[in-house]
PDB file of C-alpha atoms in Angstrom:
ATOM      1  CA  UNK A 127      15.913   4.117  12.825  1.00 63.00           C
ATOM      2  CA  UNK A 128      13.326   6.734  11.245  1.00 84.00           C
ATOM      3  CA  UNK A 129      11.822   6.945  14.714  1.00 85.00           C
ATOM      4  CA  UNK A 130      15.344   7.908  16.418  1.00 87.00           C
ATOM      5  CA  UNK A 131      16.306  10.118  14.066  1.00 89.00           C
ATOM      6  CA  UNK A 132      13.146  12.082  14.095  1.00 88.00           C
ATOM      7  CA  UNK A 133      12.874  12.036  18.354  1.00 85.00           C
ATOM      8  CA  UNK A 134      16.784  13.242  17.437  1.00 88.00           C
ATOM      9  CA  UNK A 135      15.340  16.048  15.574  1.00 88.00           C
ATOM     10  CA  UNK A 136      12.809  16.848  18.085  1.00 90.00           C
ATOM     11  CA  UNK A 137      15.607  17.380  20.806  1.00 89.00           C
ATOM     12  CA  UNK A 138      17.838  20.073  18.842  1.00 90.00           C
ATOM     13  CA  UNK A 139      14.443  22.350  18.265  1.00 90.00           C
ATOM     14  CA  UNK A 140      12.476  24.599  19.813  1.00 90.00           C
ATOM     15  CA  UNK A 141       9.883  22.386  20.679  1.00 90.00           C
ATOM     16  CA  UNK A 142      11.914  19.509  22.673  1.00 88.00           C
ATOM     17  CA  UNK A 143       9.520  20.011  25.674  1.00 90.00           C
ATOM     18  CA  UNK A 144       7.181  17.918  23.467  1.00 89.00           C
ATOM     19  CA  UNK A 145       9.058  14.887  22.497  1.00 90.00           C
ATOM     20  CA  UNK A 146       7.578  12.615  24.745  1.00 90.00           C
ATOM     21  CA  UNK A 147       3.968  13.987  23.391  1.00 89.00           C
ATOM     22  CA  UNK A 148       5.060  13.652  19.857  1.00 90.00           C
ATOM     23  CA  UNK A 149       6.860  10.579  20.520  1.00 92.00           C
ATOM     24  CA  UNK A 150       3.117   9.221  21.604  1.00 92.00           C
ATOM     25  CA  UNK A 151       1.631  10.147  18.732  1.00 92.00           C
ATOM     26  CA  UNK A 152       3.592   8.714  15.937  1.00 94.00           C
ATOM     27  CA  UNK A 153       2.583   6.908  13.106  1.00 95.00           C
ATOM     28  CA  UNK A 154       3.802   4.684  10.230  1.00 94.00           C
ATOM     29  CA  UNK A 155       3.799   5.931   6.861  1.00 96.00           C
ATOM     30  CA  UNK A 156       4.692   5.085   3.510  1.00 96.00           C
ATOM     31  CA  UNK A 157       5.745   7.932   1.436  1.00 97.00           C
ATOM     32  CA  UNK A 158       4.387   7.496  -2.601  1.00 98.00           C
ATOM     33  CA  UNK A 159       7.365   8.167  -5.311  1.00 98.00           C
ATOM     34  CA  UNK A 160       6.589   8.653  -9.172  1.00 95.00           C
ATOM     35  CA  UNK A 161       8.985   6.538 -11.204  1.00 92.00           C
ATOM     36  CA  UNK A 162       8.438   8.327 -14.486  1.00 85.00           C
ATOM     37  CA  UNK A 163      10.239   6.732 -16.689  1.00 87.00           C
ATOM     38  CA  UNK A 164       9.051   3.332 -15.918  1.00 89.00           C
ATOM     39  CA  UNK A 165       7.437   1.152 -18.008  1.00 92.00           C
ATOM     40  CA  UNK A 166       3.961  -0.160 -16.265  1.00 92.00           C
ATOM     41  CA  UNK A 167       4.315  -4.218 -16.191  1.00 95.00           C
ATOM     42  CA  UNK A 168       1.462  -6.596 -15.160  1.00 96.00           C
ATOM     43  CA  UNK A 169       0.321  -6.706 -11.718  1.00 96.00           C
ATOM     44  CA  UNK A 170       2.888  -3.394 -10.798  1.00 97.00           C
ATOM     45  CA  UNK A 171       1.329  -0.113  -8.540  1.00 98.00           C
ATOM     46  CA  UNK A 172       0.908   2.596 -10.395  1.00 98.00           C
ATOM     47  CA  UNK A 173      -1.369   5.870 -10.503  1.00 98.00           C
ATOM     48  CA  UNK A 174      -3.484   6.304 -13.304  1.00 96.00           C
ATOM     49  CA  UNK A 175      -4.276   4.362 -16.650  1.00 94.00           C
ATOM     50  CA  UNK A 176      -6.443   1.102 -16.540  1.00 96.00           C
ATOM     51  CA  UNK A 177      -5.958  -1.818 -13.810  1.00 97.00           C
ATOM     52  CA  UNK A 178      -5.177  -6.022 -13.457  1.00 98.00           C
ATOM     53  CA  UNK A 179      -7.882  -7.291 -12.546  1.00 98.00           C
ATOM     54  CA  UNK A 180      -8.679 -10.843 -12.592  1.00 97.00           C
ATOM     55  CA  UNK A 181      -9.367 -12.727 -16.175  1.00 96.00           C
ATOM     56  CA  UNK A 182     -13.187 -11.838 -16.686  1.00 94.00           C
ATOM     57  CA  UNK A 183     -13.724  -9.118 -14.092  1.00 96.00           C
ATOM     58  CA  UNK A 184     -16.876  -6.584 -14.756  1.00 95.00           C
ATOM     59  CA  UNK A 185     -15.631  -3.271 -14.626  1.00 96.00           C
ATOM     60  CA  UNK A 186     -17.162  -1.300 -11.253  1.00 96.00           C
ATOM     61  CA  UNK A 187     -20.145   0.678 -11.571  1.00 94.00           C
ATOM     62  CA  UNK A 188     -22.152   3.012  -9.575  1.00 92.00           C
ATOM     63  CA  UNK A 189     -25.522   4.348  -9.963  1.00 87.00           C
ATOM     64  CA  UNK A 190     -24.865   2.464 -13.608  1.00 86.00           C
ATOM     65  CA  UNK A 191     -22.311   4.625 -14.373  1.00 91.00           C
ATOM     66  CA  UNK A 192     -18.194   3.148 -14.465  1.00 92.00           C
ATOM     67  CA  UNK A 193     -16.228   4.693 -11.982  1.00 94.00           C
ATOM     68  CA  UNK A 194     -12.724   6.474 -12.384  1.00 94.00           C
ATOM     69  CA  UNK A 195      -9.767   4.247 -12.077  1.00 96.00           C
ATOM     70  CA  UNK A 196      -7.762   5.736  -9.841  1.00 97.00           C
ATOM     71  CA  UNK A 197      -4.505   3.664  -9.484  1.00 98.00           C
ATOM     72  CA  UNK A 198      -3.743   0.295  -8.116  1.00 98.00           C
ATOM     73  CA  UNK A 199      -1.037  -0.886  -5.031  1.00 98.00           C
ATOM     74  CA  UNK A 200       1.332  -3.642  -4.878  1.00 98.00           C
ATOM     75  CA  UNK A 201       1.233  -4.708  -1.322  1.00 97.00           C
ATOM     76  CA  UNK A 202       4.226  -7.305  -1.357  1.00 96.00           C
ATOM     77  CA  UNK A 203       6.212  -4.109  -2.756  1.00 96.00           C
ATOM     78  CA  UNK A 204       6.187  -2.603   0.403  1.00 95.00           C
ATOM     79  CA  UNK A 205       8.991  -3.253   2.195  1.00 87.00           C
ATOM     80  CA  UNK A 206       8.683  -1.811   6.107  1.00 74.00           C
ATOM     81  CA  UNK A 207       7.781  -3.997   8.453  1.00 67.00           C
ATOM     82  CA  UNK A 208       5.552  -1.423  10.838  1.00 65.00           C
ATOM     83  CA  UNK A 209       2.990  -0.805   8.768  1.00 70.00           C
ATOM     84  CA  UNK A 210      -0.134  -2.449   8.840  1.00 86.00           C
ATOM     85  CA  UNK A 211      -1.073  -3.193   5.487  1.00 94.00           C
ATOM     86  CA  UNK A 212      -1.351  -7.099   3.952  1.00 95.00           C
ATOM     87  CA  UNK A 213       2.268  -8.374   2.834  1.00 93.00           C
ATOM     88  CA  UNK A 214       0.845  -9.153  -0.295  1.00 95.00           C
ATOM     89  CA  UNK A 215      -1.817  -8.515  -2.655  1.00 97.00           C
ATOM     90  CA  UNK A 216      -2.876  -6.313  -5.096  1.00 98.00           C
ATOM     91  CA  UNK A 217      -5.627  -3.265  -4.192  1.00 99.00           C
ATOM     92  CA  UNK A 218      -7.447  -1.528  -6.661  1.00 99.00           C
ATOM     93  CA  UNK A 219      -8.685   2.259  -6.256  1.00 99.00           C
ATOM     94  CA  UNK A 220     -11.644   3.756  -8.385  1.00 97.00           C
ATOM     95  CA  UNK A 221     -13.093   7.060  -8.159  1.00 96.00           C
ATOM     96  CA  UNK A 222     -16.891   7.795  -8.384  1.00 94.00           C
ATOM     97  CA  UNK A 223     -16.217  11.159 -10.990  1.00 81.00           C
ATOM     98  CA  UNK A 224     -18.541  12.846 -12.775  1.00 62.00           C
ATOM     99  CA  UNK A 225     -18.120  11.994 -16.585  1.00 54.00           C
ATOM    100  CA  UNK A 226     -20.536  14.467 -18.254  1.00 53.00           C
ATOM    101  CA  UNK A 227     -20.875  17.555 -16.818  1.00 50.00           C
ATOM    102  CA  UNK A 228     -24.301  17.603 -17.808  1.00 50.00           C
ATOM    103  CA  UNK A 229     -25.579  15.072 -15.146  1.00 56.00           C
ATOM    104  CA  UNK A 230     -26.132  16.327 -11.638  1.00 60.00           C
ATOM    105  CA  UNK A 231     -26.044  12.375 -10.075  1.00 66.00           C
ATOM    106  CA  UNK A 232     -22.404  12.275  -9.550  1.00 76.00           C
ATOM    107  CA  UNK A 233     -21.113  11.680  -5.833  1.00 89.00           C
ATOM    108  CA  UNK A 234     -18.942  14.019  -4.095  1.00 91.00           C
ATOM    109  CA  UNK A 235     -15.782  12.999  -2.225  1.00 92.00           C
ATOM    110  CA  UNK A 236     -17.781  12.800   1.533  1.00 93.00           C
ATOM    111  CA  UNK A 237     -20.446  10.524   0.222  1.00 93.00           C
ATOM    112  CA  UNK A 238     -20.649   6.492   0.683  1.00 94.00           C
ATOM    113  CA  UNK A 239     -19.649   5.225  -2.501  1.00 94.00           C
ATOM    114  CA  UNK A 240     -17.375   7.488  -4.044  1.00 96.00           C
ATOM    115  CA  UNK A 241     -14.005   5.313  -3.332  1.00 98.00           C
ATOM    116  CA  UNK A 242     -14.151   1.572  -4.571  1.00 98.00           C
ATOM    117  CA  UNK A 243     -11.418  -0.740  -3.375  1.00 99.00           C
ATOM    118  CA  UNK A 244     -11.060  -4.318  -5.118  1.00 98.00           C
ATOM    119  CA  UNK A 245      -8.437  -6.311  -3.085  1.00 98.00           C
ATOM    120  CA  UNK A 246      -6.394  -9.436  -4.922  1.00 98.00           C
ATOM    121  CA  UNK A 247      -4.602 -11.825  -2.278  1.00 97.00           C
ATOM    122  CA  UNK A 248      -2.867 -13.360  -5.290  1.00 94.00           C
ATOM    123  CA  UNK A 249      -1.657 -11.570  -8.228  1.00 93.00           C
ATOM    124  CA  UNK A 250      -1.745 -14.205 -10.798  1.00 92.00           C
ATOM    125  CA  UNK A 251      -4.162 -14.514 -13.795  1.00 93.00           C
ATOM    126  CA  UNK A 252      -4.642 -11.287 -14.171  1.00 97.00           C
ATOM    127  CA  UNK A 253      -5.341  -8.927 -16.991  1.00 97.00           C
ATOM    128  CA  UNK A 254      -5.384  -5.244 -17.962  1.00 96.00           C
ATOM    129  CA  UNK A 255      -8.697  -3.839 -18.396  1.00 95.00           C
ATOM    130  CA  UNK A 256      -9.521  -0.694 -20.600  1.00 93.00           C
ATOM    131  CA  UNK A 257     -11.825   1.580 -19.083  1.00 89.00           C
ATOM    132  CA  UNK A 258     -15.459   1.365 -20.923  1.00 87.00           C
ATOM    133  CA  UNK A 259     -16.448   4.812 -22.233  1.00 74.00           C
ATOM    134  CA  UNK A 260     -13.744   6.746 -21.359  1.00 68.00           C
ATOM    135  CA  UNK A 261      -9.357   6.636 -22.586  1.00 74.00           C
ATOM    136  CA  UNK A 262      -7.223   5.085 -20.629  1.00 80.00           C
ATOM    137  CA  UNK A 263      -5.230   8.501 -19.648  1.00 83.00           C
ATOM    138  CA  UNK A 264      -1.603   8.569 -18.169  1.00 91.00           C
ATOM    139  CA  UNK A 265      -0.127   5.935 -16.457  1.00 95.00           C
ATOM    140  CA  UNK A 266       2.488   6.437 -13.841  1.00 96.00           C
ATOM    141  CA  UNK A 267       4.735   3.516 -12.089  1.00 98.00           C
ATOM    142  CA  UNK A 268       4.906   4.205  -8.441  1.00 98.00           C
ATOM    143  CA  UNK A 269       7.303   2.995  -5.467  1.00 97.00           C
ATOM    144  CA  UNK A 270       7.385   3.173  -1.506  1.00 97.00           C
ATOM    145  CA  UNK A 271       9.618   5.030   0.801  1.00 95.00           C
ATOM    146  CA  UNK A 272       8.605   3.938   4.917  1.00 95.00           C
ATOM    147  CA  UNK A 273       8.212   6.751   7.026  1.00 95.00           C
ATOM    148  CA  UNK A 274       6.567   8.304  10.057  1.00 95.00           C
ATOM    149  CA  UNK A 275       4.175  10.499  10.711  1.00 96.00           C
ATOM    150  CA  UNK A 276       2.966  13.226  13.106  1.00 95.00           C
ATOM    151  CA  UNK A 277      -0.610  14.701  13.010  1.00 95.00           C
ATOM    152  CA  UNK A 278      -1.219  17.599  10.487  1.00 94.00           C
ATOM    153  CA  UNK A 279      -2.874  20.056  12.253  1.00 91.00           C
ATOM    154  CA  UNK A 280      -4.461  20.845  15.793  1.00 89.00           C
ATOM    155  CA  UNK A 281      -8.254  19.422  14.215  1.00 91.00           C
ATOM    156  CA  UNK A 282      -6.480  15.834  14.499  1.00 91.00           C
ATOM    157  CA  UNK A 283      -5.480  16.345  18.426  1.00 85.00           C
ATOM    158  CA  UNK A 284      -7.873  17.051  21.515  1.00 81.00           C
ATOM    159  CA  UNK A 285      -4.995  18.598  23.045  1.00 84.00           C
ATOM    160  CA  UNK A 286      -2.884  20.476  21.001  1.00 87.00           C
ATOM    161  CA  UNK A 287      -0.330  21.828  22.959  1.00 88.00           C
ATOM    162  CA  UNK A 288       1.472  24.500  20.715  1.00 89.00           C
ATOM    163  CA  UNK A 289       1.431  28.155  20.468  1.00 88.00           C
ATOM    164  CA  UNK A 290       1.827  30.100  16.837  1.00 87.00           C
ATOM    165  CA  UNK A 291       5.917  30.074  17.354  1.00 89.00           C
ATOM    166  CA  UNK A 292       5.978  26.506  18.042  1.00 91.00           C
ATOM    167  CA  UNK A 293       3.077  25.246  15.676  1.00 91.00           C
ATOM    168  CA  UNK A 294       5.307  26.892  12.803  1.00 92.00           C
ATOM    169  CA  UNK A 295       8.099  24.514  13.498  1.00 93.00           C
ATOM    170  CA  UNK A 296       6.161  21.877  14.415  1.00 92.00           C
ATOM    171  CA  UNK A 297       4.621  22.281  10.769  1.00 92.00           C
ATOM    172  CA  UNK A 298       8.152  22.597   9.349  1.00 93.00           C
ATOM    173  CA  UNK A 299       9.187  19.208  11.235  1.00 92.00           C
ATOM    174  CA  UNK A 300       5.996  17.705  10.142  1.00 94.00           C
ATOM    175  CA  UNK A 301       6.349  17.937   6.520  1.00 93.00           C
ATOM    176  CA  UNK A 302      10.106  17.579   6.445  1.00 93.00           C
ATOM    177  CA  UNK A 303       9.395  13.775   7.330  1.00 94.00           C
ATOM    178  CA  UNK A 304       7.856  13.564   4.034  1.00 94.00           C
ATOM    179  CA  UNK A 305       9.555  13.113   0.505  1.00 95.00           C
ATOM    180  CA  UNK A 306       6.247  13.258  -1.687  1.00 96.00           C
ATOM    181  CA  UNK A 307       2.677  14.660  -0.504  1.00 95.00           C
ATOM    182  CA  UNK A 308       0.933  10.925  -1.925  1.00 97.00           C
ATOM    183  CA  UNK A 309       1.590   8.585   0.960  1.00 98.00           C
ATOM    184  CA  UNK A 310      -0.006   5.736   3.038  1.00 97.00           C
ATOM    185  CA  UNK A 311      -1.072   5.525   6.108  1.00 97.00           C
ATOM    186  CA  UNK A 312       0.176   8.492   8.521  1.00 96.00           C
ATOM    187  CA  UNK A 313      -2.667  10.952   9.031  1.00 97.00           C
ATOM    188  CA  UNK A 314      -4.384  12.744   6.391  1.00 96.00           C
ATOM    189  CA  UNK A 315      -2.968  16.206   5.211  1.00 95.00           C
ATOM    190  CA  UNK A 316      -5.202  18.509   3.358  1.00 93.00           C
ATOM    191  CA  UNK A 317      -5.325  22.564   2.136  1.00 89.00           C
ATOM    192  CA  UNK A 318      -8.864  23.955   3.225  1.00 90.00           C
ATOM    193  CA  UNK A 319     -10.371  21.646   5.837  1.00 92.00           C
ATOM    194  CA  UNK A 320     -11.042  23.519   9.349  1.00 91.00           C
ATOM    195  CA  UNK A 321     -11.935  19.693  10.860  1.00 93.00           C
ATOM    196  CA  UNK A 322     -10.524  16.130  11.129  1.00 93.00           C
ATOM    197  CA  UNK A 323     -11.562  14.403   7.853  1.00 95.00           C
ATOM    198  CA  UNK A 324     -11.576  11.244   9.692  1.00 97.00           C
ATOM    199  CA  UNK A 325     -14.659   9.164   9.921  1.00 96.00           C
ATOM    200  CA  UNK A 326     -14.119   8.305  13.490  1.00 94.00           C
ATOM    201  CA  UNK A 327     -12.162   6.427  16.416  1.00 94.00           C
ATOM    202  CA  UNK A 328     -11.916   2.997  14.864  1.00 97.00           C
ATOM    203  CA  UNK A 329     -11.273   4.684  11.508  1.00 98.00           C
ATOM    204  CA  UNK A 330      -7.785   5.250  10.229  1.00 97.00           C
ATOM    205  CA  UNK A 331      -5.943   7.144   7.129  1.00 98.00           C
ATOM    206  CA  UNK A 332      -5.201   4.766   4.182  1.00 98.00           C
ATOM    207  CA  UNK A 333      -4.339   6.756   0.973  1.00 98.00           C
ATOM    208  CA  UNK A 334      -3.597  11.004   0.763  1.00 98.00           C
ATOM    209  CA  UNK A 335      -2.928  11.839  -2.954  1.00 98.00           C
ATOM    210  CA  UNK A 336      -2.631  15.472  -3.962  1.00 95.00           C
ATOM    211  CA  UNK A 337      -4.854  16.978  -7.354  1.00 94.00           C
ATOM    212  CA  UNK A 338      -2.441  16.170 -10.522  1.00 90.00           C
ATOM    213  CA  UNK A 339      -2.793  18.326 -13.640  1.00 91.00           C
ATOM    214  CA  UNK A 340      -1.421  15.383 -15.201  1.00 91.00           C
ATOM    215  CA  UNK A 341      -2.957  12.511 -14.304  1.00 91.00           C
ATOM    216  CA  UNK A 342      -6.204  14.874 -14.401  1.00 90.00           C
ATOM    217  CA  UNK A 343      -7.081  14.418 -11.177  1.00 92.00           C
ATOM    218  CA  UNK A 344      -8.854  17.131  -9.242  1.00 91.00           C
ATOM    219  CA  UNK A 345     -10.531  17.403  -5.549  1.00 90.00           C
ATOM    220  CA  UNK A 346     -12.222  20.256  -3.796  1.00 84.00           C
ATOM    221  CA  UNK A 347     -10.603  22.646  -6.538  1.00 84.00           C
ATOM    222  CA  UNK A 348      -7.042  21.365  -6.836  1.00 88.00           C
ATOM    223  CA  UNK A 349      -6.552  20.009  -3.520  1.00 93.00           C
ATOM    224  CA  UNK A 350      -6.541  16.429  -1.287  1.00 96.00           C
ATOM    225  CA  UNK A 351      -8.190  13.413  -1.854  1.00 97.00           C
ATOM    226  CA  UNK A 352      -8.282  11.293   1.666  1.00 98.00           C
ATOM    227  CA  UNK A 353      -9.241   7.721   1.764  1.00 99.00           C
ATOM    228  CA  UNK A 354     -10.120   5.879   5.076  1.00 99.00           C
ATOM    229  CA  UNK A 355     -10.464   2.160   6.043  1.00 98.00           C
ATOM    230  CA  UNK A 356     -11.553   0.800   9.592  1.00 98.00           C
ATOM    231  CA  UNK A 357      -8.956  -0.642  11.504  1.00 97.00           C
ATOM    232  CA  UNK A 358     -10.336  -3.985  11.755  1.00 97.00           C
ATOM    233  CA  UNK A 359     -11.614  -4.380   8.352  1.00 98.00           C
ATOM    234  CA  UNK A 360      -7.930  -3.567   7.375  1.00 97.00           C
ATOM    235  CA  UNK A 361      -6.476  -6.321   9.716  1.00 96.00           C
ATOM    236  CA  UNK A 362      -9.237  -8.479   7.990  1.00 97.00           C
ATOM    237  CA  UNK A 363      -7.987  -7.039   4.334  1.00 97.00           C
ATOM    238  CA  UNK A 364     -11.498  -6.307   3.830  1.00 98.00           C
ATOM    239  CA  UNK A 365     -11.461  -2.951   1.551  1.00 98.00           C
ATOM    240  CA  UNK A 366     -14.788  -3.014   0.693  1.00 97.00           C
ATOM    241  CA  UNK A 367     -15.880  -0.500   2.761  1.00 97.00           C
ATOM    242  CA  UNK A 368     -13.826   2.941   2.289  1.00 98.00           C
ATOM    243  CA  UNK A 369     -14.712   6.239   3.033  1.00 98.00           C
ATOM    244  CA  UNK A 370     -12.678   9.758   1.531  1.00 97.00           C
ATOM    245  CA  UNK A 371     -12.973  13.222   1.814  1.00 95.00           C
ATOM    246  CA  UNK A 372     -11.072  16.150  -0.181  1.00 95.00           C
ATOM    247  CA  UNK A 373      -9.784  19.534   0.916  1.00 94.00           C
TER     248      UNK A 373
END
């Protein structure tokens, strides 16, 4: 239904000499929505505050320091059926950030590292865990809209095949499919980057959140965090190995 409505949309613009091009480059995508005035409960996804993790987990560390958590997702809330991800489970995001301004051995967003994933096939006996060192900050209960997606910009194509006129709507189309600028899946969006943030070929986009004032979250000067899994270690809900960028 998404799909026909957007091929639809496609015919009554100025760019309906592309459909069949666009129509090849679609993608799933899971737009992110902020339920403010939700109250967290165990085990739910949210953005921000501390994490369930199972009864007498070790918080994650890097270079001996705790990283960031950075919010957790509830696969079996999910409810599209073209998207990829595990039907169940609970996945875990932390953030390498740099704690004390003072120390210069903080990762940036482009090294290996700076993203830690902790996957849960089953959500039961678990716990919240406080953050060591650190408060727990603002907690936000989050919920999933299914989408599409189309790529952001001519750095994610080898053939891009619009001129200025056309790229405008194309970029007007493009972000009109979207109801919040967090999403999964779909192809990473960004402010500042001038190339393709992804890894490579067998790599695909997993997580864009935007910088949030509130949930003190900043990247590259207030703008993108990207996140990136391998295909196959995703069909293998392996999330051990992740990879970001920011921009």
């Amino acid at each position: 239904m998404i799909k026909n409505k957007f091929l639809e949309m496609i015919e009554q613009s100025n760019i309906a000499n592309h459909k069949e091009y666009l129509s090849q480059v679609l993608r799933p995508a899971i737009d992110i929505l902020r339920h403010t005035d939700a109250e967290p409960q165990l085990g739910c996804s949210r953005f921000g505050g501390a994490p369930d993790l199972p009864i007498g987990s070790e918080w994650p560390t890097y270079e001996k320091k705790p990283y960031r958590f950075l919010g957790q997702i509830n696969f079996a809330e999910i409810t599209s059926t073209e998207r990829g991800l595990p039907s169940k489970g609970l996945l875990s995001l932390f953030v390498a950030d740099d704690y004390d301004n003072e120390d210069d051995g903080y990762l940036e967003a482009f090294e290996d590292g700076y993203i830690h994933g902790i996957y849960i096939p089953e959500t039961t006996n678990l716990e919240t865990m406080m953050p060591p060192h650190s408060d727990i900050g603002k907690t936000i209960v989050i919920e999933f809209l299914p989408t599409i997606d189309i790529p952001y910009d001519e750095y994610q194509l080898k053939d891009w095949p619009f001129d200025d006129a056309q790229s405008d709507i194309y970029t007007e189309i493009r972000d009109s499919l979207h109801k919040s600028s967090d999403y999964l899946l779909g192809y990473p969006s960004h402010s500042t980057l001038a190339y393709d943030p992804t890894p490579g070929a067998e790599w695909i986009s997993l997580l864009t959140v935007d910088s949030d004032e509130s949930l003190e979250w900043c990247w590259h000067d207030g703008d993108k965090l990207m996140i990136f899994i391998e295909i196959e270690r995703l069909k293998n809900l392996d999330f051990s190995k992740l990879k970001s960028d920011a921009g």
